[in-house]
Structures are given as structure tokens and as C-alpha cells.
Tab-separated table of C-alpha atoms in Angstrom:
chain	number	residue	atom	x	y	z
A	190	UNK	CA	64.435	-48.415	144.104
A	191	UNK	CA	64.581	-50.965	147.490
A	192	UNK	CA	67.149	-53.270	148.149
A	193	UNK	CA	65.314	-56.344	147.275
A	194	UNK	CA	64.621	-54.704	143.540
A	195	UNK	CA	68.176	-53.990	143.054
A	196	UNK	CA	69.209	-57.367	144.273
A	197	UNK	CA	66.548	-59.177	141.585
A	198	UNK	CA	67.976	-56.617	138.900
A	199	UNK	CA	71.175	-58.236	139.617
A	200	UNK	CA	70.316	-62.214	139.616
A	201	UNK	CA	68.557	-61.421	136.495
A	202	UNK	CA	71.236	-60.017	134.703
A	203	UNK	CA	73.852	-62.560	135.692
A	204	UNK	CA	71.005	-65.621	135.056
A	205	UNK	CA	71.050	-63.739	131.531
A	206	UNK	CA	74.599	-64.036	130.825
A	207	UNK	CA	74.280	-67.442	132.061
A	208	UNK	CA	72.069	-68.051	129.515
A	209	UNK	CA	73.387	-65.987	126.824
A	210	UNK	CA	76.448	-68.098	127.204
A	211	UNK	CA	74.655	-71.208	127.485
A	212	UNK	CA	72.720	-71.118	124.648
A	213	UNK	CA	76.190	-69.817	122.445
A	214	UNK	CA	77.599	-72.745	123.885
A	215	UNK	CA	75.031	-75.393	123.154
A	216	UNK	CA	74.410	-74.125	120.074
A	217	UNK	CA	78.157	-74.467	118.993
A	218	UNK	CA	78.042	-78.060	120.368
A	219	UNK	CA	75.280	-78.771	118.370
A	220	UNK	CA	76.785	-77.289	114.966
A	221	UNK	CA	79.971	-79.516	116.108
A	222	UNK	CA	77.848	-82.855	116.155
A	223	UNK	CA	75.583	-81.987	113.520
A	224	UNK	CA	78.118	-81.353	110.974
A	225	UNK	CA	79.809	-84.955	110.311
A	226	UNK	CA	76.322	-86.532	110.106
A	227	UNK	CA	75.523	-84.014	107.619
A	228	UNK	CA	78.272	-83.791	105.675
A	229	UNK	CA	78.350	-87.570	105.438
A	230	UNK	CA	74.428	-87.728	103.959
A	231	UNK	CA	75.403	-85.446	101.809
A	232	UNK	CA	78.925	-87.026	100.251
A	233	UNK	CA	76.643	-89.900	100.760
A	234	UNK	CA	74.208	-88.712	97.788
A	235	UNK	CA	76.496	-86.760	96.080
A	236	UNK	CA	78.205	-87.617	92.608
A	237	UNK	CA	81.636	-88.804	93.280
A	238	UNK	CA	83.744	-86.960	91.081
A	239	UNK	CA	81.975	-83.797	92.194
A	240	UNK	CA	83.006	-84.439	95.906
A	241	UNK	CA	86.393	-85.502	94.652
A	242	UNK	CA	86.587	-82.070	92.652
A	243	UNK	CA	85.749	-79.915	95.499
A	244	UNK	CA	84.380	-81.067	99.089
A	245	UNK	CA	80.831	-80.642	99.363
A	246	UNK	CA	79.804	-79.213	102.431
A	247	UNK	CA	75.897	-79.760	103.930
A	248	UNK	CA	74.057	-80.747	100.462
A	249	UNK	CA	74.872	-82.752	97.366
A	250	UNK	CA	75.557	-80.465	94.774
A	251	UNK	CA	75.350	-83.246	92.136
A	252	UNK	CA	72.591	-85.169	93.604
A	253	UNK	CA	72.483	-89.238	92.893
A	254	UNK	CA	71.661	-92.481	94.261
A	255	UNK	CA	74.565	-94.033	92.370
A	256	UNK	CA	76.453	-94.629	95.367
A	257	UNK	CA	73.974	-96.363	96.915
A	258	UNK	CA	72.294	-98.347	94.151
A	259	UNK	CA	76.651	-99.395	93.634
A	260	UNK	CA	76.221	-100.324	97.185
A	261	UNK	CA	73.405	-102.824	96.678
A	262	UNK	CA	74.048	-104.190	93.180
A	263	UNK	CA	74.918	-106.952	95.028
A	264	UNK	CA	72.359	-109.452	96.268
A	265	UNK	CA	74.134	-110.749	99.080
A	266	UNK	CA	73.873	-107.843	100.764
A	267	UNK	CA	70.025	-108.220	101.521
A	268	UNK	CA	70.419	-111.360	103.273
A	269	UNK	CA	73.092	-110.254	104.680
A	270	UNK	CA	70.302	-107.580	106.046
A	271	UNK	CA	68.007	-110.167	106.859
A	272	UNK	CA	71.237	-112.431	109.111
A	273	UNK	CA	72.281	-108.916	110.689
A	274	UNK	CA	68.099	-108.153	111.624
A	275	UNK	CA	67.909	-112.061	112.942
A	276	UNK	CA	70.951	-111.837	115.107
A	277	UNK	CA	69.806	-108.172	116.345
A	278	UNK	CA	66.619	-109.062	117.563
A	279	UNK	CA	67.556	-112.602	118.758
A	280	UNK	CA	71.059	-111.470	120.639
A	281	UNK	CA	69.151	-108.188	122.397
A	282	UNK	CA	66.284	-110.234	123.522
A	283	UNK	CA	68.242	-113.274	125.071
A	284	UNK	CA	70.824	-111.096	126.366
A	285	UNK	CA	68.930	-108.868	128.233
A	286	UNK	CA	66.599	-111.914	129.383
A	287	UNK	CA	69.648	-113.588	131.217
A	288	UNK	CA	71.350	-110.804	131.883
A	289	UNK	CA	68.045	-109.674	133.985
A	290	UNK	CA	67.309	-112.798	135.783
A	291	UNK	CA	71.147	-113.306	136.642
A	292	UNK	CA	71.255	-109.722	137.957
A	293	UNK	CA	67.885	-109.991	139.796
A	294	UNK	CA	69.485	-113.651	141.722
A	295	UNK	CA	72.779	-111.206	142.243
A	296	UNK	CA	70.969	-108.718	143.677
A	297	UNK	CA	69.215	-110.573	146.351
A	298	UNK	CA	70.843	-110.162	149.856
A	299	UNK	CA	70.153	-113.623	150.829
A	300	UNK	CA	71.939	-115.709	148.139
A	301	UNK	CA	75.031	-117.330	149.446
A	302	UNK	CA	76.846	-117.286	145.990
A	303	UNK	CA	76.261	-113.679	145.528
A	304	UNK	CA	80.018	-112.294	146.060
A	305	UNK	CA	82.166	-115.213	144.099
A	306	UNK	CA	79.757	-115.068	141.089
A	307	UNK	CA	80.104	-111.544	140.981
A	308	UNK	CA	83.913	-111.037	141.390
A	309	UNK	CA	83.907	-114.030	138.782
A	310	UNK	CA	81.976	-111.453	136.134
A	311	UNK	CA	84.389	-108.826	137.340
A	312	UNK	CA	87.488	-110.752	136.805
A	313	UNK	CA	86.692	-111.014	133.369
A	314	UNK	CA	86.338	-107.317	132.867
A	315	UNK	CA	90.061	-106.733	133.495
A	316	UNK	CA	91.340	-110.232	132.114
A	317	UNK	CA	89.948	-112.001	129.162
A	318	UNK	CA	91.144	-115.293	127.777
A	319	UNK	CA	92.400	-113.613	124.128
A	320	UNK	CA	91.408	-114.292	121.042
A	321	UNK	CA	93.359	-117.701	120.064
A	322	UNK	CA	91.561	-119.475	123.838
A	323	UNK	CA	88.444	-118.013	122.701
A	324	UNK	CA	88.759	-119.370	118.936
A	325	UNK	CA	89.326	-122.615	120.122
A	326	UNK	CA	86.533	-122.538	123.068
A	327	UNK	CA	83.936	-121.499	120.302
A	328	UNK	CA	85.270	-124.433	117.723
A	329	UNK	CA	85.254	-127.194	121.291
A	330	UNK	CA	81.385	-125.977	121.668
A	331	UNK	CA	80.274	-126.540	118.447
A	332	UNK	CA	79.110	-123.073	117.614
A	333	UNK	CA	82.104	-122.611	115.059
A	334	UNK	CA	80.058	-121.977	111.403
A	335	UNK	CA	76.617	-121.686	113.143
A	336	UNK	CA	74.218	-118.691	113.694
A	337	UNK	CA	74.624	-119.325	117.087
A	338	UNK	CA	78.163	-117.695	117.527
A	339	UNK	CA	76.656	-114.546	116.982
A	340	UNK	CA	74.211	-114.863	120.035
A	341	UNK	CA	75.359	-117.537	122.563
A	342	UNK	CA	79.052	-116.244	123.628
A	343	UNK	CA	77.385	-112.529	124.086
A	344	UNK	CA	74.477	-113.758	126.371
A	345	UNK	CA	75.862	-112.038	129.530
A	346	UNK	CA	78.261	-108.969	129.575
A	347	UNK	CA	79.703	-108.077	132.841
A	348	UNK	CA	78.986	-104.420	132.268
A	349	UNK	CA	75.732	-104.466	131.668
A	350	UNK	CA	74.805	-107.468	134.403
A	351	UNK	CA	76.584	-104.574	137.270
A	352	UNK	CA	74.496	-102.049	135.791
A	353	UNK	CA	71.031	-104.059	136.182
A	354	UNK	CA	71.948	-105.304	139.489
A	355	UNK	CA	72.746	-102.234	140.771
A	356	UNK	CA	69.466	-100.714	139.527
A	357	UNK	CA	67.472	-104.021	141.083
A	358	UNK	CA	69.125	-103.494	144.334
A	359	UNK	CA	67.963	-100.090	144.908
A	360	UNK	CA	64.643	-101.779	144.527
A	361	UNK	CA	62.646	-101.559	147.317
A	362	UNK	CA	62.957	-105.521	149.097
A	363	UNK	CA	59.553	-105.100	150.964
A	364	UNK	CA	57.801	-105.817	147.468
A	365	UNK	CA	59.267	-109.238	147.056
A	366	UNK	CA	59.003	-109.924	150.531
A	367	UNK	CA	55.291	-109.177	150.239
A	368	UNK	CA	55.027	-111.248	147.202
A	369	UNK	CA	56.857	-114.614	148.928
A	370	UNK	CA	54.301	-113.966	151.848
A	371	UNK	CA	51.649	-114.706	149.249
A	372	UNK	CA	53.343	-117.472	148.565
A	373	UNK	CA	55.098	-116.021	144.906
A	374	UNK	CA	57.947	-118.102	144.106
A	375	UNK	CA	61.282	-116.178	142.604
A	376	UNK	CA	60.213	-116.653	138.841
A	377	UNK	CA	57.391	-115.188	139.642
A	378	UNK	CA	58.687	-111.963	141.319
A	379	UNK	CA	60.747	-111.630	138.395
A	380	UNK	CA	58.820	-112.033	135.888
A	381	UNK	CA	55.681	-109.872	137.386
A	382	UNK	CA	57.619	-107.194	139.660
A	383	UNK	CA	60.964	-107.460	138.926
A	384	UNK	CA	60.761	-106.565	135.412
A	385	UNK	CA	58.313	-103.924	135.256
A	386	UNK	CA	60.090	-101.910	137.515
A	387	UNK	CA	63.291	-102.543	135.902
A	388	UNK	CA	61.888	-100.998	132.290
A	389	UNK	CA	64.645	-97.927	132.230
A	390	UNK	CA	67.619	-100.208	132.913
A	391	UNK	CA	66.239	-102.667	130.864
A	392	UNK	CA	65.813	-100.376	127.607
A	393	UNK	CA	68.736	-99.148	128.329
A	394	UNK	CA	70.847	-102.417	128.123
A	395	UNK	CA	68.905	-103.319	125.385
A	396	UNK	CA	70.061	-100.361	123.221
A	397	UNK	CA	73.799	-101.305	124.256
A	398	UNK	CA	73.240	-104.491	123.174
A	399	UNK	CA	71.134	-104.091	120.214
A	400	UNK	CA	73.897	-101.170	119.023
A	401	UNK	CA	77.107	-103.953	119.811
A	402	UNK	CA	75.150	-106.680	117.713
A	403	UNK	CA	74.317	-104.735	114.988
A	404	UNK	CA	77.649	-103.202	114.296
A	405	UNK	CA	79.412	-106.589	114.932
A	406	UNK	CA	81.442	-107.918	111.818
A	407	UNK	CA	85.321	-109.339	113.534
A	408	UNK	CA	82.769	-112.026	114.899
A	409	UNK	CA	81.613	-112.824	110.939
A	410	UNK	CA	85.039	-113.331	110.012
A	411	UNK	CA	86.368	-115.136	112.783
A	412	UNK	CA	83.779	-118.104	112.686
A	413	UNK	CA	81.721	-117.505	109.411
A	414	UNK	CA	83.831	-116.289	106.485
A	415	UNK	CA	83.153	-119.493	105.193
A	416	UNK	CA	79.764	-119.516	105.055
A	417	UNK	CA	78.151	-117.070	102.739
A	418	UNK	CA	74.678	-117.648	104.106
A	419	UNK	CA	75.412	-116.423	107.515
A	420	UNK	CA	77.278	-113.304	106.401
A	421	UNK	CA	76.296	-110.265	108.333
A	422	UNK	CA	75.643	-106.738	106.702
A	423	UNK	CA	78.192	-105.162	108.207
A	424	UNK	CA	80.750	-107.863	107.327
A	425	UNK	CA	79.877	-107.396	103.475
A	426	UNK	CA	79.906	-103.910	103.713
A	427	UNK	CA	83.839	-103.781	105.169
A	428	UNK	CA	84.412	-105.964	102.342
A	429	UNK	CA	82.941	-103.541	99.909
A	430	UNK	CA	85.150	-100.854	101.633
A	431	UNK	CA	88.079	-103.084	101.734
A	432	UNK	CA	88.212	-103.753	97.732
A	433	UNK	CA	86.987	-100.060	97.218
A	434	UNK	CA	90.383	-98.854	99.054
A	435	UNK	CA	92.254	-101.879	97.169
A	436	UNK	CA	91.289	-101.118	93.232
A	437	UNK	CA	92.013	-97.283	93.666
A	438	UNK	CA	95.378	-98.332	94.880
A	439	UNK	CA	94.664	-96.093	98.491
A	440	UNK	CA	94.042	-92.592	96.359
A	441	UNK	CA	90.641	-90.785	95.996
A	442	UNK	CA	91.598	-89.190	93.066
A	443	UNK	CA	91.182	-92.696	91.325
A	444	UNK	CA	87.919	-94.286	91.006
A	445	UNK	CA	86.434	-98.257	90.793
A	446	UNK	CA	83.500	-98.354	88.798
A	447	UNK	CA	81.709	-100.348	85.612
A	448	UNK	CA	84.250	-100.744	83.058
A	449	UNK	CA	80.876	-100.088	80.207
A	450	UNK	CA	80.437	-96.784	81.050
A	451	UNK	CA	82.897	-95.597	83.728
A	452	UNK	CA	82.147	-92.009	83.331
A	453	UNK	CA	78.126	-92.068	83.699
A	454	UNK	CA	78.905	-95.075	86.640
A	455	UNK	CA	81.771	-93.399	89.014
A	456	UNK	CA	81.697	-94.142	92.631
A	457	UNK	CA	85.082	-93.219	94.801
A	458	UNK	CA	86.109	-94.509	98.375
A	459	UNK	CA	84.874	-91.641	99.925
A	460	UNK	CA	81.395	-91.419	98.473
A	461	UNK	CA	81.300	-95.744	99.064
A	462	UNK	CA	82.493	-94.837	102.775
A	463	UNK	CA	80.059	-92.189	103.450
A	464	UNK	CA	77.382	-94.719	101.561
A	465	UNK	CA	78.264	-97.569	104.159
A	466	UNK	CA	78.412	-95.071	107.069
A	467	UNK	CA	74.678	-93.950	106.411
A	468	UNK	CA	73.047	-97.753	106.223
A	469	UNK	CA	74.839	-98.570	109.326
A	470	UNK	CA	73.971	-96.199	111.351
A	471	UNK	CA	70.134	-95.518	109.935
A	472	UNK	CA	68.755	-98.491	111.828
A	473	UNK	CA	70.065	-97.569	115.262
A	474	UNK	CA	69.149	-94.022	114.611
A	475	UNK	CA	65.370	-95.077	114.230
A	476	UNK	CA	65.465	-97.236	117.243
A	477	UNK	CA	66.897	-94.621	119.790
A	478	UNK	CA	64.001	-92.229	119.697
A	479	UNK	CA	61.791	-94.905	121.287
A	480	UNK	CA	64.258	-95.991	123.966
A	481	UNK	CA	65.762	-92.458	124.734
A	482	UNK	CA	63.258	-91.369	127.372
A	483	UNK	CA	64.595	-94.522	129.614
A	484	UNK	CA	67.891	-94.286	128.817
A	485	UNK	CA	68.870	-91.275	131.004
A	486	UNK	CA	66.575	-93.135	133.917
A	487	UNK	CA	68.452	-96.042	133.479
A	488	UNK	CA	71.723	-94.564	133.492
A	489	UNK	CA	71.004	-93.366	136.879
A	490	UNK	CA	72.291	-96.035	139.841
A	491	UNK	CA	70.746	-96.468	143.116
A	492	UNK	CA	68.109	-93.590	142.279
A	493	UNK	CA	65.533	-95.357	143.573
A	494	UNK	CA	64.990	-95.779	147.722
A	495	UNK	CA	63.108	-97.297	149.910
């Protein structure tokens, strides 16, 4: 046997017990994530005094839909759905909008108020006003009671306007300089260059925003506890938590159901918690899949050279 065989015998055997010990290791990282989301489905659509009785592990046992159909007895909750949808879609797509074309003028060598803007958005990453200053700001602009307190004050984030901007600038400048030579204005080489190229960053923003609006309640019951009609899913279902915890006086053994037939119609905190947890999170789980392949692209900073 040569040298060079012995040598590849070698490599191969270590690169095998890399893998070996790899794959152990993902594969134990994998069990470790997996097994909350599982467990929760299946407390989720388990009965409840089963799962109080003895935990249930990866499958219902007792399988129902009780918990959920206790879950949405109440009508409020599907337009609560239908505000939480409104002020998804609406938020993600305005935010990202002016969050782009803020970051695209920031990112432009030329503009004179490029640095004070900036350390203005960065200030307010280490100091915010509080929450009393920004109570009153809201109530001063009107927005107080209004759909528009769930979109307006979240337009522009400072995180995510230094992540775009730091993905436009490592842009190449040569194709908006070619564009203005054709006599392009900015809007234009925003709208046509700017933002195609920026796809990754901008799917990737999106899904931080989309994931922040969606699971948004303290907003709800800051400016629209009041107002039923502009209640927010997730703000209804902490409430549903809230008086599950509070009429089983904080124990799971107890249970808060029907008073006509309380044995048939159970539910417990857990198996309402693990309810909640799974139409939160469904949504968002959907929506990743189609926005996963940019988000590791977008992730990456000052990738992309001249």
C-alpha cells in the first residue's frame, strides 16, 4: 500500500467520525426542537383530564377537538382573526415599503444627511422614550382607539432599516449611476433596480415584521381595550388564558368548563395553553416555508461586491 493510499485511508476515517458525530449531534438537536412542538399538538388535541392524569407524550391518547372548539365558542375571536390578518398584511407591507426607500436614501454616498439620520435611528435603539411619553405621543396624534396604532408607530424599526441599508450598500453603485445617465430619477432606481436586487433582505424583513405584528397584543391593550371591534387575536386569546388561569384558582388539577355537562365538556389551563400556542404559531409556520430560501441570503451583510 503507497503513501498517498494510506494517507486517503486516514482522511476518510477521520471525515467518518466527523460525520458519525455530526449526524448524532444533529439528530439530537433535532429531537430537542421537535419535541415541544410535538408535545404541544398533541396536549393540544388531547382530552384534558387525560393529560392532567398522566402527561401525554408525542400523541393524544384521548383524541378531541374540545379544546379547540372551547377555544372558538366565542365569536369574537374570528374578527379578531380577520383585525390580526388586516394589521399583518397592512403593517408588513408599509413597513418594509419605508423601511426600503429610507434605507436605499441612507445608503447613498452622496446624501448630506446620511450620518445624523442614521445615528438618530441608532439613538433610539439604546434609548427609547418609555411607555407613559409614548402613551401620550400616540393619544397627541390621534391614533389612540384607531386601527392605525397598530401600523403607523411600527413603520420604521431601526434594526431592520441597518440591516437593508447595509445590504443596499454592498450594491454595486455603477448600476444607478448607469441608470441616472439615462436620465432615471431616484424613484425610479428604486423602484426598478433597487428592489429587485434587494428581494433576500427584503423577505427577510418582511418575515420579522410580519412575525412582530402578528404576535402583537400589549399594543391591543394599551390603545384598544376599549374597542371590541379592533381587538386582535392574540389579545383575546391572552384573555382566554388569563380567565382560564383565574377560575382554576392557578392549579391544573381543577378545571373551567360548561356548568351542563362538566364532565363530557372539560378543558384545563394546560390543554387551553397548548390550544392557544398551536393557532398562534400555525400562521407563521405556513408563511416561513416560502420566505426561508431568502432568509439565510438576507441575513448575510455586505455579501455582495462590486
Amino acid at each position: 500500500m503507497t503513501t498517498t493510499t494510506l494517507s486517503r485511508s486516514k482522511r476518510s476515517a477521520a471525515d467518518l467520525l466527523f460525520d458519525l458525530c455530526n449526524t448524532v449531534f444533529l439528530l439530537a438537536l433535532l429531537v430537542l426542537t421537535l419535541y415541544p412542538v410535538l408535545n404541544t399538538l398533541a396536549v393540544s388535541f388531547n382530552q384534558a383530564q387525560d393529560t392532567v392524569r398522566d402527561s401525554t407524550f408525542l400523541w393524544p391518547r384521548e383524541f378531541t377537538t374540545l379544546n379547540y372548539s372551547t377555544l372558538f365558542q366565542d365569536g369574537l375571536i374570528y374578527h379578531a382573526f380577520f383585525i390580526s390578518v388586516a394589521r399583518t398584511l397592512l403593517g408588513t407591507i408599509s413597513s418594509v415599503f419605508c423601511t426600503a426607500m429610507l434605507a436605499y436614501t441612507l445608503s447613498r454616498k452622496d446624501y448630506v444627511l446620511r450620518g445624523p439620520i442614521s445615528f438618530i435611528f441608532i439613538f433610539t435603539m439604546y434609548f427609547s422614550g418609555g411607555l407613559i411619553p409614548t402613551y401620550m405621543l400616540i393619544k397627541n396624534l390621534h391614533l389612540y382607539g384607531t386601527f392605525w396604532v397598530y401600523v403607523i408607530p411600527g413603520l420604521i424599526g431601526a434594526f431592520n432599516l441597518i440591516v437593508m441599508r447595509s445590504f443596499m450598500e454592498g450594491l454595486p453603485e455603477s448600476l444607478a449611476e448607469s441608470a441616472q445617465i439615462d436620465g432615471a430619477t431616484h424613484f425610479s432606481i428604486f423602484m426598478r433596480i433597487i428592489l429587485p436586487l434587494s428581494l433576500p433582505v427584503i423577505a427577510t424583513i418582511a418575515l420579522f415584521v410580519a412575525v412582530g405584528q402578528w404576535n402583537s397584543w400589549f399594543d391591543t391593550f394599551l390603545y384598544n381595550s376599549s374597542n371590541i371591534n379592533l381587538s386582535t387575536l392574540q389579545y383575546e386569546l391572552m384573555k382566554k388564558l388569563q380567565s382560564a388561569n383565574m377560575s382554576v384558582g392557578g392549579t391544573a388539577e381543577s378545571a373551567f368548563a360548561s356548568s351542563k355537562n362538566i364532565q363530557a365538556n372539560i378543558v384545563t389551563p394546560a390543554s387551553i395553553r397548548a390550544a392557544i400556542t398551536v393557532v398562534a404559531t400555525v400562521p407563521i409556520i405556513i408563511v416561513y416555508p416560502f420566505l426561508q430560501k431568502y432568509f439565510v441570503t438576507g441575513l448575510t451583510l455586505g455579501g455582495v461586491k462590486e
